[in-house]
Amino acid sequence: MKIGYACLALAVPGSGMKSCALKNADADHLISLIGHNLDSLERLADYNIKNGISLFRISSDLIPFGSSAAAQLPWAEIYADKLKSTGNKMLGSGMRISMHPGQYTVLNSPDAEVTLRAAQDLDYHARVLDSLGAGEEHKIIIHLGGVYGDKKQAKSRFLSRYRELEPSVRKRLVLENDDKLFNIADVLETASAAGMPAVFDNLHNAVNPAGEITDEAGWIKLCAHTWKTSDGPPKIHYSQQSGEKKLGAHSESIEIDPFLEFLQQLPGTDTDIMLEVKDKNISALKCINCVSKRDIGALETEWARYKYFVLERSAKHYNAIRQLLKDKSEYPAVEMYRIIEEALNQPLLPGSALNAAEHVWSYFTNKASEARKNRFRSLLTKYSLGETGIQAVKNNLMLLAEKYDEQYLLNGYYLYK
DNA sequence: TGACGTCAAGATCCG
DNA sequence: CGGATCTTGACGTCA
């Protein structure tokens, strides 16, 4: 079982994707953006490997306007070496990669232009995976598309469009249930007819359930049967409902206990789990650390990253975790993350926030110029007077961390939220 | 015509 | 001027 995250990572310096407005998308600019994004991809690969994350969705933004303005550019030739080495790095480590065109790639549209653009977009996604040297178990996940007043016809139009696609694209395609139109029963029916694998998304299913009464495990089992050996192990998408936001919105992070309960009722077959969550790699690492028995060193590394983020919410929880990690013969992963979750659910009190900011500032007290000291001090004063938010203070600390290349802080979670 | 979702670019505002 | 914050862009469908 692999657990992974989608597209971008938090607290991984130099891993961001760049894009531009279409009106600025000339060849030179695109080629340089692509170069930048491939560097970022390699940093993501390095990070994933270092942290034992072996499931990863590559951002569709890797090649900006990859199916339109950049479609004719010879990026695969220009960056052949880079693509090959990054691909080797990821695949050689056993990483399973994937891509997921957005909701605007609609293969089953009655509009021939829309269908054509969708096919071009799928072609672009397949070319990315091809150029990395990925085999057909590295998938492209799509949705069925629109209904246009007749679901049955919409499904059959999907089938005929699917059959017209290039084999290089078709062999990678996987169908996923969506949160509005096509539920998991629709997807299973269509995927079976097409001979393509199906992915079950638990939150989409909760928001847009199929008529039949079947529990999650039942659907997951049915989906698993659509995966051939050449497709690799079945995959599912897992996410949790955001408490604050509307139905179907992904949560900020994965709560560990509901996740572990979800795992309990999974069928025995090997399944890969793509998490869809705002804090991306952070939750992926949490789930991986909790399901795999690792060395306590893995938890200490994690704790180092969470430290000030927890301290900001609660000194009590901060100390509890320090105590917890003292016994080096234990591996108290779930306990640690439970305390972290509880700490992060505490309201942010100005006193604690100031305390944590002061701790982080101590990395710079001996280095920072007078001007920077004054700037930070005045921000702290403004914050304590309620004249600015904590984000302004953190942004200032982020600036300093970058200026003085303070890796410990740049790799920690405190500055990113 | 706006909402949907996503992210960063681009624009504008502020001190 | 730098930095913070708001708006736009790019995609297609549906209410």
PDB file of N, CA, C and O (backbone and C1' of nucleotides) in Angstrom, chain B:
ATOM      1  P    DT B   1     -23.513  38.422 -19.683  1.00  0.00           P
ATOM      2  O5'  DT B   1     -24.209  37.844 -18.348  1.00  0.00           O
ATOM      3  C5'  DT B   1     -24.700  38.612 -17.283  1.00  0.00           C
ATOM      4  C4'  DT B   1     -24.525  37.766 -16.036  1.00  0.00           C
ATOM      5  C3'  DT B   1     -23.069  37.560 -15.632  1.00  0.00           C
ATOM      6  O3'  DT B   1     -22.927  37.736 -14.228  1.00  0.00           O
ATOM      7  C1'  DT B   1     -24.129  35.474 -15.795  1.00  0.00           C
ATOM      8  P    DG B   2     -21.524  37.989 -13.646  1.00  0.00           P
ATOM      9  O5'  DG B   2     -21.600  37.174 -12.279  1.00  0.00           O
ATOM     10  C5'  DG B   2     -22.845  37.055 -11.592  1.00  0.00           C
ATOM     11  C4'  DG B   2     -22.901  35.716 -10.859  1.00  0.00           C
ATOM     12  C3'  DG B   2     -21.617  35.363 -10.117  1.00  0.00           C
ATOM     13  O3'  DG B   2     -21.987  34.776  -8.885  1.00  0.00           O
ATOM     14  C1'  DG B   2     -22.125  33.646 -11.661  1.00  0.00           C
ATOM     15  P    DA B   3     -20.956  34.517  -7.746  1.00  0.00           P
ATOM     16  O5'  DA B   3     -20.890  32.926  -7.710  1.00  0.00           O
ATOM     17  C5'  DA B   3     -22.087  32.174  -7.498  1.00  0.00           C
ATOM     18  C4'  DA B   3     -21.763  30.709  -7.631  1.00  0.00           C
ATOM     19  C3'  DA B   3     -20.440  30.291  -6.974  1.00  0.00           C
ATOM     20  O3'  DA B   3     -20.692  29.173  -6.134  1.00  0.00           O
ATOM     21  C1'  DA B   3     -20.495  29.576  -9.242  1.00  0.00           C
ATOM     22  P    DC B   4     -19.656  28.749  -5.036  1.00  0.00           P
ATOM     23  O5'  DC B   4     -18.905  27.543  -5.745  1.00  0.00           O
ATOM     24  C5'  DC B   4     -19.645  26.424  -6.201  1.00  0.00           C
ATOM     25  C4'  DC B   4     -18.819  25.654  -7.188  1.00  0.00           C
ATOM     26  C3'  DC B   4     -17.357  25.490  -6.773  1.00  0.00           C
ATOM     27  O3'  DC B   4     -17.199  24.213  -6.166  1.00  0.00           O
ATOM     28  C1'  DC B   4     -17.631  25.869  -9.129  1.00  0.00           C
ATOM     29  P    DG B   5     -16.199  24.091  -4.938  1.00  0.00           P
ATOM     30  O5'  DG B   5     -14.808  23.997  -5.706  1.00  0.00           O
ATOM     31  C5'  DG B   5     -14.491  22.825  -6.437  1.00  0.00           C
ATOM     32  C4'  DG B   5     -13.075  22.941  -6.939  1.00  0.00           C
ATOM     33  C3'  DG B   5     -12.081  23.467  -5.906  1.00  0.00           C
ATOM     34  O3'  DG B   5     -11.012  22.548  -5.902  1.00  0.00           O
ATOM     35  C1'  DG B   5     -11.907  24.730  -7.918  1.00  0.00           C
ATOM     36  P    DT B   6      -9.970  22.501  -4.713  1.00  0.00           P
ATOM     37  O5'  DT B   6      -8.709  23.185  -5.379  1.00  0.00           O
ATOM     38  C5'  DT B   6      -8.183  22.620  -6.571  1.00  0.00           C
ATOM     39  C4'  DT B   6      -7.291  23.618  -7.234  1.00  0.00           C
ATOM     40  C3'  DT B   6      -6.437  24.440  -6.278  1.00  0.00           C
ATOM     41  O3'  DT B   6      -5.181  23.794  -6.172  1.00  0.00           O
ATOM     42  C1'  DT B   6      -7.224  25.685  -8.177  1.00  0.00           C
ATOM     43  P    DC B   7      -4.259  24.112  -4.941  1.00  0.00           P
ATOM     44  O5'  DC B   7      -3.223  25.206  -5.451  1.00  0.00           O
ATOM     45  C5'  DC B   7      -2.362  24.874  -6.546  1.00  0.00           C
ATOM     46  C4'  DC B   7      -2.116  26.124  -7.343  1.00  0.00           C
ATOM     47  C3'  DC B   7      -1.431  27.242  -6.577  1.00  0.00           C
ATOM     48  O3'  DC B   7      -0.040  27.004  -6.694  1.00  0.00           O
ATOM     49  C1'  DC B   7      -3.089  28.028  -8.132  1.00  0.00           C
ATOM     50  P    DA B   8       1.029  28.003  -6.039  1.00  0.00           P
ATOM     51  O5'  DA B   8       1.225  29.098  -7.172  1.00  0.00           O
ATOM     52  C5'  DA B   8       1.525  28.672  -8.493  1.00  0.00           C
ATOM     53  C4'  DA B   8       1.341  29.846  -9.424  1.00  0.00           C
ATOM     54  C3'  DA B   8       2.188  31.063  -9.079  1.00  0.00           C
ATOM     55  O3'  DA B   8       2.721  31.582 -10.276  1.00  0.00           O
ATOM     56  C1'  DA B   8      -0.084  31.687  -9.179  1.00  0.00           C
ATOM     57  P    DA B   9       3.797  32.739 -10.319  1.00  0.00           P
ATOM     58  O5'  DA B   9       3.092  33.806 -11.264  1.00  0.00           O
ATOM     59  C5'  DA B   9       2.569  33.360 -12.504  1.00  0.00           C
ATOM     60  C4'  DA B   9       1.658  34.419 -13.074  1.00  0.00           C
ATOM     61  C3'  DA B   9       2.300  35.789 -13.202  1.00  0.00           C
ATOM     62  O3'  DA B   9       1.888  36.315 -14.450  1.00  0.00           O
ATOM     63  C1'  DA B   9       0.354  35.933 -11.831  1.00  0.00           C
ATOM     64  P    DG B  10       2.488  37.618 -15.034  1.00  0.00           P
ATOM     65  O5'  DG B  10       1.460  38.712 -14.492  1.00  0.00           O
ATOM     66  C5'  DG B  10       0.102  38.638 -14.931  1.00  0.00           C
ATOM     67  C4'  DG B  10      -0.698  39.703 -14.223  1.00  0.00           C
ATOM     68  C3'  DG B  10      -0.033  41.078 -14.200  1.00  0.00           C
ATOM     69  O3'  DG B  10      -0.962  41.983 -14.804  1.00  0.00           O
ATOM     70  C1'  DG B  10      -0.850  40.482 -12.051  1.00  0.00           C
ATOM     71  P    DA B  11      -0.752  43.520 -14.807  1.00  0.00           P
ATOM     72  O5'  DA B  11      -1.650  44.019 -13.589  1.00  0.00           O
ATOM     73  C5'  DA B  11      -3.034  43.681 -13.570  1.00  0.00           C
ATOM     74  C4'  DA B  11      -3.680  44.369 -12.385  1.00  0.00           C
ATOM     75  C3'  DA B  11      -3.291  45.843 -12.228  1.00  0.00           C
ATOM     76  O3'  DA B  11      -4.471  46.588 -12.016  1.00  0.00           O
ATOM     77  C1'  DA B  11      -2.817  44.647 -10.225  1.00  0.00           C
ATOM     78  P    DT B  12      -4.466  48.154 -11.915  1.00  0.00           P
ATOM     79  O5'  DT B  12      -4.705  48.394 -10.352  1.00  0.00           O
ATOM     80  C5'  DT B  12      -5.667  47.603  -9.654  1.00  0.00           C
ATOM     81  C4'  DT B  12      -5.430  47.772  -8.169  1.00  0.00           C
ATOM     82  C3'  DT B  12      -5.128  49.219  -7.740  1.00  0.00           C
ATOM     83  O3'  DT B  12      -6.001  49.551  -6.684  1.00  0.00           O
ATOM     84  C1'  DT B  12      -3.612  47.723  -6.770  1.00  0.00           C
ATOM     85  P    DC B  13      -6.279  51.015  -6.250  1.00  0.00           P
ATOM     86  O5'  DC B  13      -6.096  50.909  -4.674  1.00  0.00           O
ATOM     87  C5'  DC B  13      -6.540  49.732  -3.983  1.00  0.00           C
ATOM     88  C4'  DC B  13      -5.658  49.519  -2.765  1.00  0.00           C
ATOM     89  C3'  DC B  13      -5.366  50.801  -1.975  1.00  0.00           C
ATOM     90  O3'  DC B  13      -5.711  50.571  -0.616  1.00  0.00           O
ATOM     91  C1'  DC B  13      -3.377  49.589  -2.385  1.00  0.00           C
ATOM     92  P    DC B  14      -5.823  51.753   0.390  1.00  0.00           P
ATOM     93  O5'  DC B  14      -4.506  51.573   1.266  1.00  0.00           O
ATOM     94  C5'  DC B  14      -4.228  50.295   1.866  1.00  0.00           C
ATOM     95  C4'  DC B  14      -2.854  50.352   2.513  1.00  0.00           C
ATOM     96  C3'  DC B  14      -2.537  51.702   3.179  1.00  0.00           C
ATOM     97  O3'  DC B  14      -2.094  51.442   4.493  1.00  0.00           O
ATOM     98  C1'  DC B  14      -0.767  51.039   1.749  1.00  0.00           C
ATOM     99  P    DG B  15      -2.201  52.583   5.574  1.00  0.00           P
ATOM    100  O5'  DG B  15      -0.692  52.716   6.051  1.00  0.00           O
ATOM    101  C5'  DG B  15       0.042  51.545   6.435  1.00  0.00           C
ATOM    102  C4'  DG B  15       1.522  51.828   6.302  1.00  0.00           C
ATOM    103  C3'  DG B  15       1.959  53.169   6.902  1.00  0.00           C
ATOM    104  O3'  DG B  15       3.119  52.958   7.687  1.00  0.00           O
ATOM    105  C1'  DG B  15       2.729  52.988   4.675  1.00  0.00           C
TER     106       DG B  15
END
